[in-house]
GROMACS .gro file of C-alpha atoms in nm:
model
  368
    1MET     CA    1   3.133   1.771  -1.476
    2GLN     CA    2   2.882   1.726  -1.158
    3LEU     CA    3   2.524   1.729  -1.283
    4PRO     CA    4   2.242   1.981  -1.163
    5THR     CA    5   2.067   1.855  -0.842
    6ARG     CA    6   1.988   1.956  -0.509
    7GLU     CA    7   2.018   1.760  -0.187
    8VAL     CA    8   1.678   1.639  -0.018
    9TYR     CA    9   1.702   1.729   0.336
   10PHE     CA   10   1.982   2.010   0.313
   11ASN     CA   11   1.986   2.147   0.646
   12ILE     CA   12   1.760   1.910   0.787
   13THR     CA   13   1.739   1.703   1.083
   14GLY     CA   14   1.519   1.429   1.234
   15HIS     CA   15   1.360   1.455   0.884
   16LEU     CA   16   1.197   1.049   0.998
   17TRP     CA   17   0.963   1.205   1.271
   18LEU     CA   18   0.818   1.364   0.951
   19TYR     CA   19   0.679   0.986   0.912
   20LEU     CA   20   0.483   1.041   1.202
   21PHE     CA   21   0.302   1.328   1.123
   22VAL     CA   22   0.252   1.205   0.813
   23ALA     CA   23   0.075   0.805   0.927
   24ILE     CA   24  -0.163   1.032   1.160
   25GLY     CA   25  -0.296   1.293   0.862
   26ALA     CA   26  -0.333   1.011   0.649
   27ALA     CA   27  -0.530   0.833   0.981
   28ALA     CA   28  -0.758   1.167   1.001
   29PHE     CA   29  -0.827   1.166   0.620
   30LEU     CA   30  -0.895   0.837   0.588
   31TYR     CA   31  -1.179   0.904   0.884
   32GLY     CA   32  -1.255   1.220   0.707
   33LEU     CA   33  -1.330   1.005   0.403
   34TYR     CA   34  -1.536   0.691   0.583
   35ARG     CA   35  -1.760   0.962   0.710
   36HIS     CA   36  -1.846   1.108   0.400
   37TRP     CA   37  -1.868   0.732   0.244
   38ARG     CA   38  -2.113   0.640   0.490
   39GLY     CA   39  -2.298   0.935   0.409
   40TRP     CA   40  -2.348   0.836   0.050
   41SER     CA   41  -2.477   0.477   0.128
   42LEU     CA   42  -2.788   0.581   0.292
   43GLY     CA   43  -2.921   0.737  -0.041
   44ARG     CA   44  -3.106   0.516  -0.315
   45PRO     CA   45  -2.899   0.224  -0.523
   46GLU     CA   46  -2.801   0.422  -0.870
   47VAL     CA   47  -2.575   0.321  -1.232
   48ARG     CA   48  -2.348   0.603  -1.321
   49TRP     CA   49  -2.023   0.442  -1.398
   50ASP     CA   50  -2.152   0.321  -1.785
   51ARG     CA   51  -1.999   0.433  -2.103
   52PRO     CA   52  -1.694   0.462  -1.912
   53TRP     CA   53  -1.512   0.688  -2.169
   54GLU     CA   54  -1.770   0.910  -2.261
   55ARG     CA   55  -1.718   1.006  -1.849
   56LEU     CA   56  -1.322   1.017  -1.884
   57LYS     CA   57  -1.363   1.248  -2.200
   58ALA     CA   58  -1.627   1.497  -2.031
   59LEU     CA   59  -1.363   1.458  -1.701
   60LEU     CA   60  -1.050   1.563  -1.889
   61ALA     CA   61  -1.282   1.883  -2.058
   62ASP     CA   62  -1.386   2.010  -1.736
   63THR     CA   63  -1.121   1.877  -1.468
   64LEU     CA   64  -0.799   1.933  -1.690
   65LEU     CA   65  -0.919   2.192  -1.977
   66HIS     CA   66  -1.164   2.371  -1.734
   67LEU     CA   67  -1.392   2.397  -2.008
   68THR     CA   68  -1.715   2.476  -1.815
   69VAL     CA   69  -1.550   2.694  -1.560
   70LEU     CA   70  -1.360   2.901  -1.810
   71LYS     CA   71  -1.723   2.986  -1.937
   72GLU     CA   72  -1.693   3.274  -1.641
   73ALA     CA   73  -1.291   3.405  -1.785
   74TYR     CA   74  -1.233   3.589  -1.417
   75PRO     CA   75  -1.316   3.301  -1.154
   76GLY     CA   76  -1.224   3.087  -1.446
   77VAL     CA   77  -0.843   3.142  -1.477
   78MET     CA   78  -0.846   3.184  -1.097
   79HIS     CA   79  -0.939   2.854  -1.019
   80LEU     CA   80  -0.711   2.760  -1.396
   81PHE     CA   81  -0.435   2.924  -1.239
   82ILE     CA   82  -0.492   2.750  -0.832
   83PHE     CA   83  -0.589   2.397  -1.017
   84TRP     CA   84  -0.265   2.342  -1.250
   85GLY     CA   85  -0.005   2.559  -1.024
   86PHE     CA   86  -0.154   2.249  -0.759
   87LEU     CA   87  -0.142   1.962  -0.966
   88VAL     CA   88   0.234   2.039  -1.100
   89LEU     CA   89   0.360   2.096  -0.721
   90ALA     CA   90   0.213   1.813  -0.599
   91PHE     CA   91   0.335   1.625  -0.921
   92GLY     CA   92   0.669   1.778  -0.803
   93THR     CA   93   0.625   1.618  -0.449
   94ALA     CA   94   0.595   1.296  -0.585
   95VAL     CA   95   0.918   1.300  -0.778
   96VAL     CA   96   1.071   1.420  -0.433
   97MET     CA   97   0.897   1.115  -0.235
   98LEU     CA   98   1.066   0.878  -0.525
   99GLN     CA   99   1.433   0.982  -0.435
  100ALA     CA  100   1.369   1.088  -0.083
  101ASP     CA  101   1.121   0.750   0.047
  102LEU     CA  102   1.244   0.517  -0.232
  103GLY     CA  103   1.645   0.588  -0.296
  104LEU     CA  104   1.556   0.608  -0.699
  105GLN     CA  105   1.826   0.914  -0.842
  106VAL     CA  106   1.563   1.113  -1.001
  107LEU     CA  107   1.625   1.444  -0.950
  108TYR     CA  108   1.969   1.490  -1.135
  109GLY     CA  109   2.059   1.667  -1.532
  110SER     CA  110   1.863   1.856  -1.700
  111PHE     CA  111   1.555   1.689  -1.574
  112TYR     CA  112   1.605   1.832  -1.211
  113LEU     CA  113   1.662   2.157  -1.436
  114TRP     CA  114   1.335   2.162  -1.605
  115LEU     CA  115   1.175   2.059  -1.296
  116SER     CA  116   1.257   2.337  -1.082
  117LEU     CA  117   1.172   2.577  -1.325
  118ALA     CA  118   0.815   2.434  -1.393
  119LEU     CA  119   0.795   2.414  -1.005
  120ASP     CA  120   0.873   2.775  -0.950
  121LEU     CA  121   0.664   2.915  -1.252
  122PHE     CA  122   0.361   2.702  -1.161
  123GLY     CA  123   0.412   2.784  -0.772
  124LEU     CA  124   0.375   3.101  -0.885
  125LEU     CA  125   0.055   3.085  -1.098
  126ALA     CA  126  -0.114   2.910  -0.773
  127VAL     CA  127   0.035   3.198  -0.562
  128ILE     CA  128  -0.130   3.461  -0.837
  129GLY     CA  129  -0.446   3.245  -0.812
  130ILE     CA  130  -0.521   3.277  -0.472
  131LEU     CA  131  -0.467   3.636  -0.432
  132ILE     CA  132  -0.719   3.707  -0.757
  133ALA     CA  133  -0.975   3.453  -0.517
  134LEU     CA  134  -0.881   3.674  -0.138
  135PHE     CA  135  -0.903   3.976  -0.368
  136ARG     CA  136  -1.296   3.882  -0.545
  137ARG     CA  137  -1.368   3.705  -0.266
  138TYR     CA  138  -1.305   3.951   0.116
  139VAL     CA  139  -1.278   4.309  -0.120
  140GLN     CA  140  -1.510   4.264  -0.430
  141ARG     CA  141  -1.764   4.055  -0.268
  142PRO     CA  142  -2.021   3.899  -0.576
  143SER     CA  143  -2.384   3.879  -0.394
  144ARG     CA  144  -2.377   3.526  -0.503
  145LEU     CA  145  -2.066   3.398  -0.272
  146ASP     CA  146  -2.131   3.365   0.091
  147ASN     CA  147  -1.794   3.351   0.360
  148THR     CA  148  -1.781   3.093   0.599
  149PRO     CA  149  -1.428   3.094   0.817
  150ASP     CA  150  -1.392   2.730   0.650
  151ASP     CA  151  -1.303   2.958   0.319
  152ALA     CA  152  -1.041   3.189   0.510
  153VAL     CA  153  -0.868   2.874   0.643
  154VAL     CA  154  -0.809   2.752   0.299
  155LEU     CA  155  -0.761   3.005   0.103
  156VAL     CA  156  -0.535   3.180   0.362
  157GLY     CA  157  -0.408   2.809   0.484
  158LEU     CA  158  -0.319   2.713   0.069
  159LEU     CA  159  -0.146   3.080  -0.032
  160VAL     CA  160   0.098   3.029   0.350
  161VAL     CA  161   0.258   2.695   0.233
  162LEU     CA  162   0.343   2.859  -0.152
  163VAL     CA  163   0.498   3.137   0.022
  164SER     CA  164   0.700   2.946   0.290
  165GLY     CA  165   0.804   2.710   0.021
  166PHE     CA  166   0.930   2.952  -0.196
  167PHE     CA  167   1.115   3.120   0.133
  168LEU     CA  168   1.281   2.783   0.201
  169GLU     CA  169   1.472   2.754  -0.190
  170GLY     CA  170   1.542   3.121  -0.135
  171LEU     CA  171   1.738   3.076   0.221
  172ARG     CA  172   1.894   2.756   0.057
  173MET     CA  173   2.001   2.984  -0.172
  174ALA     CA  174   2.113   3.222   0.045
  175VAL     CA  175   2.294   3.006   0.310
  176ALA     CA  176   2.463   2.709   0.069
  177GLY     CA  177   2.466   2.909  -0.296
  178ASP     CA  178   2.334   2.710  -0.600
  179PRO     CA  179   2.499   2.699  -0.950
  180TRP     CA  180   2.197   2.621  -1.120
  181ALA     CA  181   1.994   2.877  -0.900
  182LEU     CA  182   1.893   3.066  -1.289
  183TRP     CA  183   1.615   2.731  -1.260
  184SER     CA  184   1.429   2.867  -0.981
  185PRO     CA  185   1.414   3.214  -1.078
  186VAL     CA  186   1.122   3.292  -0.751
  187GLY     CA  187   1.377   3.115  -0.512
  188LEU     CA  188   1.686   3.326  -0.672
  189VAL     CA  189   1.504   3.657  -0.647
  190LEU     CA  190   1.402   3.618  -0.296
  191ALA     CA  191   1.757   3.465  -0.236
  192ARG     CA  192   1.908   3.779  -0.377
  193LEU     CA  193   1.696   4.027  -0.138
  194ALA     CA  194   1.856   3.872   0.201
  195GLY     CA  195   2.166   3.882   0.009
  196ALA     CA  196   2.069   4.270  -0.051
  197ALA     CA  197   1.946   4.265   0.298
  198LEU     CA  198   2.203   4.127   0.506
  199ASP     CA  199   2.466   4.338   0.247
  200GLY     CA  200   2.329   4.643   0.367
  201ALA     CA  201   2.328   4.563   0.683
  202GLY     CA  202   2.760   4.501   0.667
  203LEU     CA  203   2.641   4.107   0.621
  204ALA     CA  204   2.702   3.817   0.426
  205PRO     CA  205   2.480   3.513   0.410
  206ALA     CA  206   2.763   3.222   0.462
  207ALA     CA  207   2.947   3.461   0.726
  208ALA     CA  208   3.101   3.275   1.022
  209SER     CA  209   2.850   3.509   1.218
  210VAL     CA  210   2.530   3.490   0.972
  211ALA     CA  211   2.510   3.171   0.873
  212PRO     CA  212   2.394   2.928   1.153
  213GLY     CA  213   2.133   3.201   1.176
  214LEU     CA  214   1.976   3.157   0.832
  215LYS     CA  215   1.965   2.757   0.899
  216ALA     CA  216   1.827   2.800   1.219
  217TRP     CA  217   1.547   3.069   1.010
  218HIS     CA  218   1.550   2.756   0.741
  219ALA     CA  219   1.434   2.464   0.983
  220GLY     CA  220   1.200   2.620   1.185
  221LEU     CA  221   1.027   2.710   0.847
  222TRP     CA  222   1.093   2.394   0.691
  223TRP     CA  223   0.900   2.174   0.945
  224GLY     CA  224   0.662   2.500   0.977
  225HIS     CA  225   0.624   2.413   0.590
  226MET     CA  226   0.587   2.083   0.615
  227LEU     CA  227   0.352   2.097   0.917
  228LEU     CA  228   0.071   2.270   0.698
  229ALA     CA  229   0.068   2.053   0.437
  230VAL     CA  230   0.004   1.732   0.641
  231GLY     CA  231  -0.219   1.948   0.799
  232LEU     CA  232  -0.439   2.105   0.522
  233VAL     CA  233  -0.416   1.722   0.357
  234ALA     CA  234  -0.598   1.581   0.681
  235TYR     CA  235  -0.799   1.828   0.655
  236MET     CA  236  -0.905   1.803   0.340
  237PRO     CA  237  -1.236   1.565   0.378
  238TYR     CA  238  -1.386   1.818   0.613
  239SER     CA  239  -1.324   2.135   0.484
  240LYS     CA  240  -1.384   2.356   0.091
  241LEU     CA  241  -1.098   2.120  -0.008
  242PHE     CA  242  -1.299   1.786  -0.038
  243HIS     CA  243  -1.380   1.936  -0.388
  244VAL     CA  244  -1.013   1.880  -0.512
  245LEU     CA  245  -1.137   1.527  -0.468
  246ALA     CA  246  -1.538   1.582  -0.492
  247SER     CA  247  -1.544   1.760  -0.818
  248PRO     CA  248  -1.373   1.481  -1.051
  249ALA     CA  249  -1.537   1.221  -0.945
  250ASN     CA  250  -1.862   1.402  -1.010
  251GLN     CA  251  -1.711   1.476  -1.356
  252PHE     CA  252  -1.737   1.121  -1.384
  253MET     CA  253  -2.016   1.043  -1.235
  254ARG     CA  254  -2.249   1.303  -1.392
  255ASN     CA  255  -2.582   1.299  -1.590
  256LEU     CA  256  -2.456   1.143  -1.933
  257GLY     CA  257  -2.862   1.130  -2.027
  258ARG     CA  258  -3.115   1.400  -2.175
  259LYS     CA  259  -3.085   1.736  -1.921
  260GLY     CA  260  -3.431   1.797  -1.718
  261ALA     CA  261  -3.536   1.453  -1.845
  262LEU     CA  262  -3.740   1.340  -1.521
  263SER     CA  263  -3.663   0.963  -1.425
  264LEU     CA  264  -3.969   0.676  -1.463
  265VAL     CA  265  -4.130   0.586  -1.156
  266ASP     CA  266  -4.333   0.250  -1.073
  267ILE     CA  267  -4.655   0.414  -0.913
  268GLU     CA  268  -4.739   0.010  -0.844
  269ASN     CA  269  -4.449  -0.047  -0.651
  270THR     CA  270  -4.325   0.258  -0.498
  271GLU     CA  271  -4.397   0.373  -0.177
  272THR     CA  272  -4.339   0.686  -0.140
  273PHE     CA  273  -4.352   0.973  -0.475
  274GLY     CA  274  -4.100   1.289  -0.446
  275ALA     CA  275  -3.772   1.247  -0.130
  276SER     CA  276  -3.888   1.385   0.239
  277ARG     CA  277  -3.584   1.136   0.418
  278LEU     CA  278  -3.220   1.128   0.310
  279ASP     CA  279  -3.292   0.761   0.242
  280GLU     CA  280  -3.500   0.851  -0.033
  281PHE     CA  281  -3.251   1.046  -0.258
  282SER     CA  282  -3.002   0.829  -0.489
  283TRP     CA  283  -2.640   0.814  -0.339
  284LYS     CA  284  -2.516   1.030  -0.638
  285ASP     CA  285  -2.743   1.282  -0.546
  286LEU     CA  286  -2.560   1.287  -0.136
  287PHE     CA  287  -2.261   1.289  -0.288
  288ASP     CA  288  -2.355   1.606  -0.449
  289THR     CA  289  -2.397   1.840  -0.159
  290ASP     CA  290  -2.044   1.712  -0.127
  291ALA     CA  291  -1.921   1.786  -0.485
  292CYS     CA  292  -2.085   2.073  -0.420
  293THR     CA  293  -1.826   2.438  -0.371
  294ARG     CA  294  -2.058   2.739  -0.339
  295CYS     CA  295  -1.954   2.879  -0.628
  296GLY     CA  296  -2.363   3.027  -0.677
  297ARG     CA  297  -2.317   2.978  -1.020
  298CYS     CA  298  -2.653   2.808  -1.008
  299GLN     CA  299  -2.813   3.081  -0.823
  300ASP     CA  300  -2.678   3.286  -1.105
  301GLN     CA  301  -2.837   3.118  -1.366
  302CYS     CA  302  -3.176   3.018  -1.175
  303PRO     CA  303  -3.441   3.235  -1.350
  304ALA     CA  304  -3.668   3.281  -0.991
  305ASN     CA  305  -3.352   3.408  -0.813
  306THR     CA  306  -3.273   3.585  -1.055
  307VAL     CA  307  -3.605   3.778  -1.086
  308GLY     CA  308  -3.562   3.850  -0.639
  309LYS     CA  309  -3.720   3.512  -0.574
  310ALA     CA  310  -3.611   3.395  -0.254
  311LEU     CA  311  -3.504   3.077  -0.389
  312SER     CA  312  -3.145   2.942  -0.423
  313PRO     CA  313  -3.069   2.608  -0.573
  314LYS     CA  314  -2.719   2.648  -0.405
  315ASP     CA  315  -2.837   2.766  -0.070
  316VAL     CA  316  -3.118   2.391  -0.108
  317ILE     CA  317  -2.795   2.210  -0.177
  318GLN     CA  318  -2.601   2.336   0.082
  319LYS     CA  319  -2.903   2.264   0.367
  320MET     CA  320  -2.929   1.887   0.237
  321ARG     CA  321  -2.542   1.900   0.327
  322LEU     CA  322  -2.576   2.032   0.629
  323ALA     CA  323  -2.949   1.772   0.710
  324LEU     CA  324  -2.655   1.519   0.559
  325ALA     CA  325  -2.386   1.605   0.782
  326ALA     CA  326  -2.624   1.634   1.117
  327GLN     CA  327  -2.834   1.329   1.065
  328GLY     CA  328  -2.676   1.112   0.871
  329PRO     CA  329  -2.421   0.932   1.104
  330VAL     CA  330  -2.772   0.872   1.347
  331LEU     CA  331  -2.957   0.717   1.029
  332ALA     CA  332  -2.670   0.537   0.958
  333ARG     CA  333  -2.599   0.335   1.313
  334VAL     CA  334  -3.018   0.289   1.255
  335LYS     CA  335  -2.982   0.122   0.944
  336ALA     CA  336  -2.694  -0.051   1.090
  337GLU     CA  337  -2.870  -0.200   1.387
  338VAL     CA  338  -3.128  -0.279   1.193
  339ARG     CA  339  -2.928  -0.477   0.929
  340LYS     CA  340  -2.778  -0.650   1.207
  341LYS     CA  341  -3.057  -0.769   1.424
  342LEU     CA  342  -3.250  -0.915   1.147
  343LEU     CA  343  -2.901  -1.113   1.001
  344GLU     CA  344  -2.940  -1.221   1.368
  345GLU     CA  345  -3.324  -1.330   1.340
  346ALA     CA  346  -3.228  -1.531   1.022
  347ALA     CA  347  -2.924  -1.691   1.118
  348ALA     CA  348  -3.140  -1.808   1.429
  349GLU     CA  349  -3.453  -1.958   1.193
  350GLY     CA  350  -3.158  -2.103   1.006
  351GLY     CA  351  -3.003  -2.255   1.285
  352GLY     CA  352  -3.367  -2.344   1.409
  353THR     CA  353  -3.495  -2.544   1.095
  354ALA     CA  354  -3.133  -2.728   1.057
  355GLY     CA  355  -3.194  -2.842   1.407
  356GLY     CA  356  -3.540  -2.939   1.354
  357ALA     CA  357  -3.434  -3.094   0.997
  358GLY     CA  358  -3.124  -3.324   1.199
  359ALA     CA  359  -3.381  -3.437   1.457
  360GLY     CA  360  -3.674  -3.536   1.155
  361GLY     CA  361  -3.332  -3.714   0.942
  362GLY     CA  362  -3.264  -3.904   1.341
  363GLY     CA  363  -3.617  -4.025   1.399
  364SER     CA  364  -3.617  -4.106   1.022
  365GLY     CA  365  -3.341  -4.378   1.055
  366ALA     CA  366  -3.400  -4.480   1.414
  367SER     CA  367  -3.793  -4.620   1.261
  368GLY     CA  368  -3.606  -4.750   0.983
   0.00000   0.00000   0.00000
């Protein structure tokens, strides 16, 4: 009896080129991370990793369970669908990589069937979540949301990746058939729609005159799907997608003290009070600007904003983020040059002291 499985690179030739594109995307991704880290490092030191178990509990509650986000049911459920949809799809991608790249035969038997079902169902949830997000942002247009080109690029890009993945599955089933197609219900529906359309034209998907064309469509769509997915990962540190990494980290490093409590100021040793320059904020303050998703919840809860005052906490954070992006690299270079100069001067002074000590020692020996 044949075990349930599928060919990873069905109908694909030259897939090794994908590794080159992944390497380029990874380089762009890592450079983006470095740019963020360079900006955060300008801030003052602050400890935000004490009490790790308490922090981990908060991370799990607000990231995996979305307890805070779900306080607003409509956007909360929307984001929950997108989050869990892509989390399960990322797990599925990792499993495929284990077999395709490391040769571990894992896509077999009941595990393969249940994974196929989970990927289709959670992928569909992600599609629903993104459609809700597009409707909310561009049709309902709540006042607390401001739209930028990046918002559209991210949402449409993610939607195209998801939908193209389902069409790939449907084309594979239409061309090659799949005895376990019921475990991939979304792909099966698309495969049957394609079959019905071809039947209406008096054609069959497996016919010699039709199959090559479907295979060509499948191969082209596969490459487009993969390149777009790699491109979105590379784009992540430069876009709103960065909150996928920054928001969970921000939850872990949240303030565990009393909310609203002011920190003590050492009046005698503090040169400036407050913060008027980037390097007068803590590194966590600067990190917060990158974790902000412009959702506008803080703006809705701001007492001054709710009574019509021109104050928006969201705008304050976003202006800090723009200042960090514009001034951060310059300030980082200046600090690096100053640090280098100080090290060179310290080395020169150390060399001169050592030389003087050597000369003094030689004189002492001669006089002896």
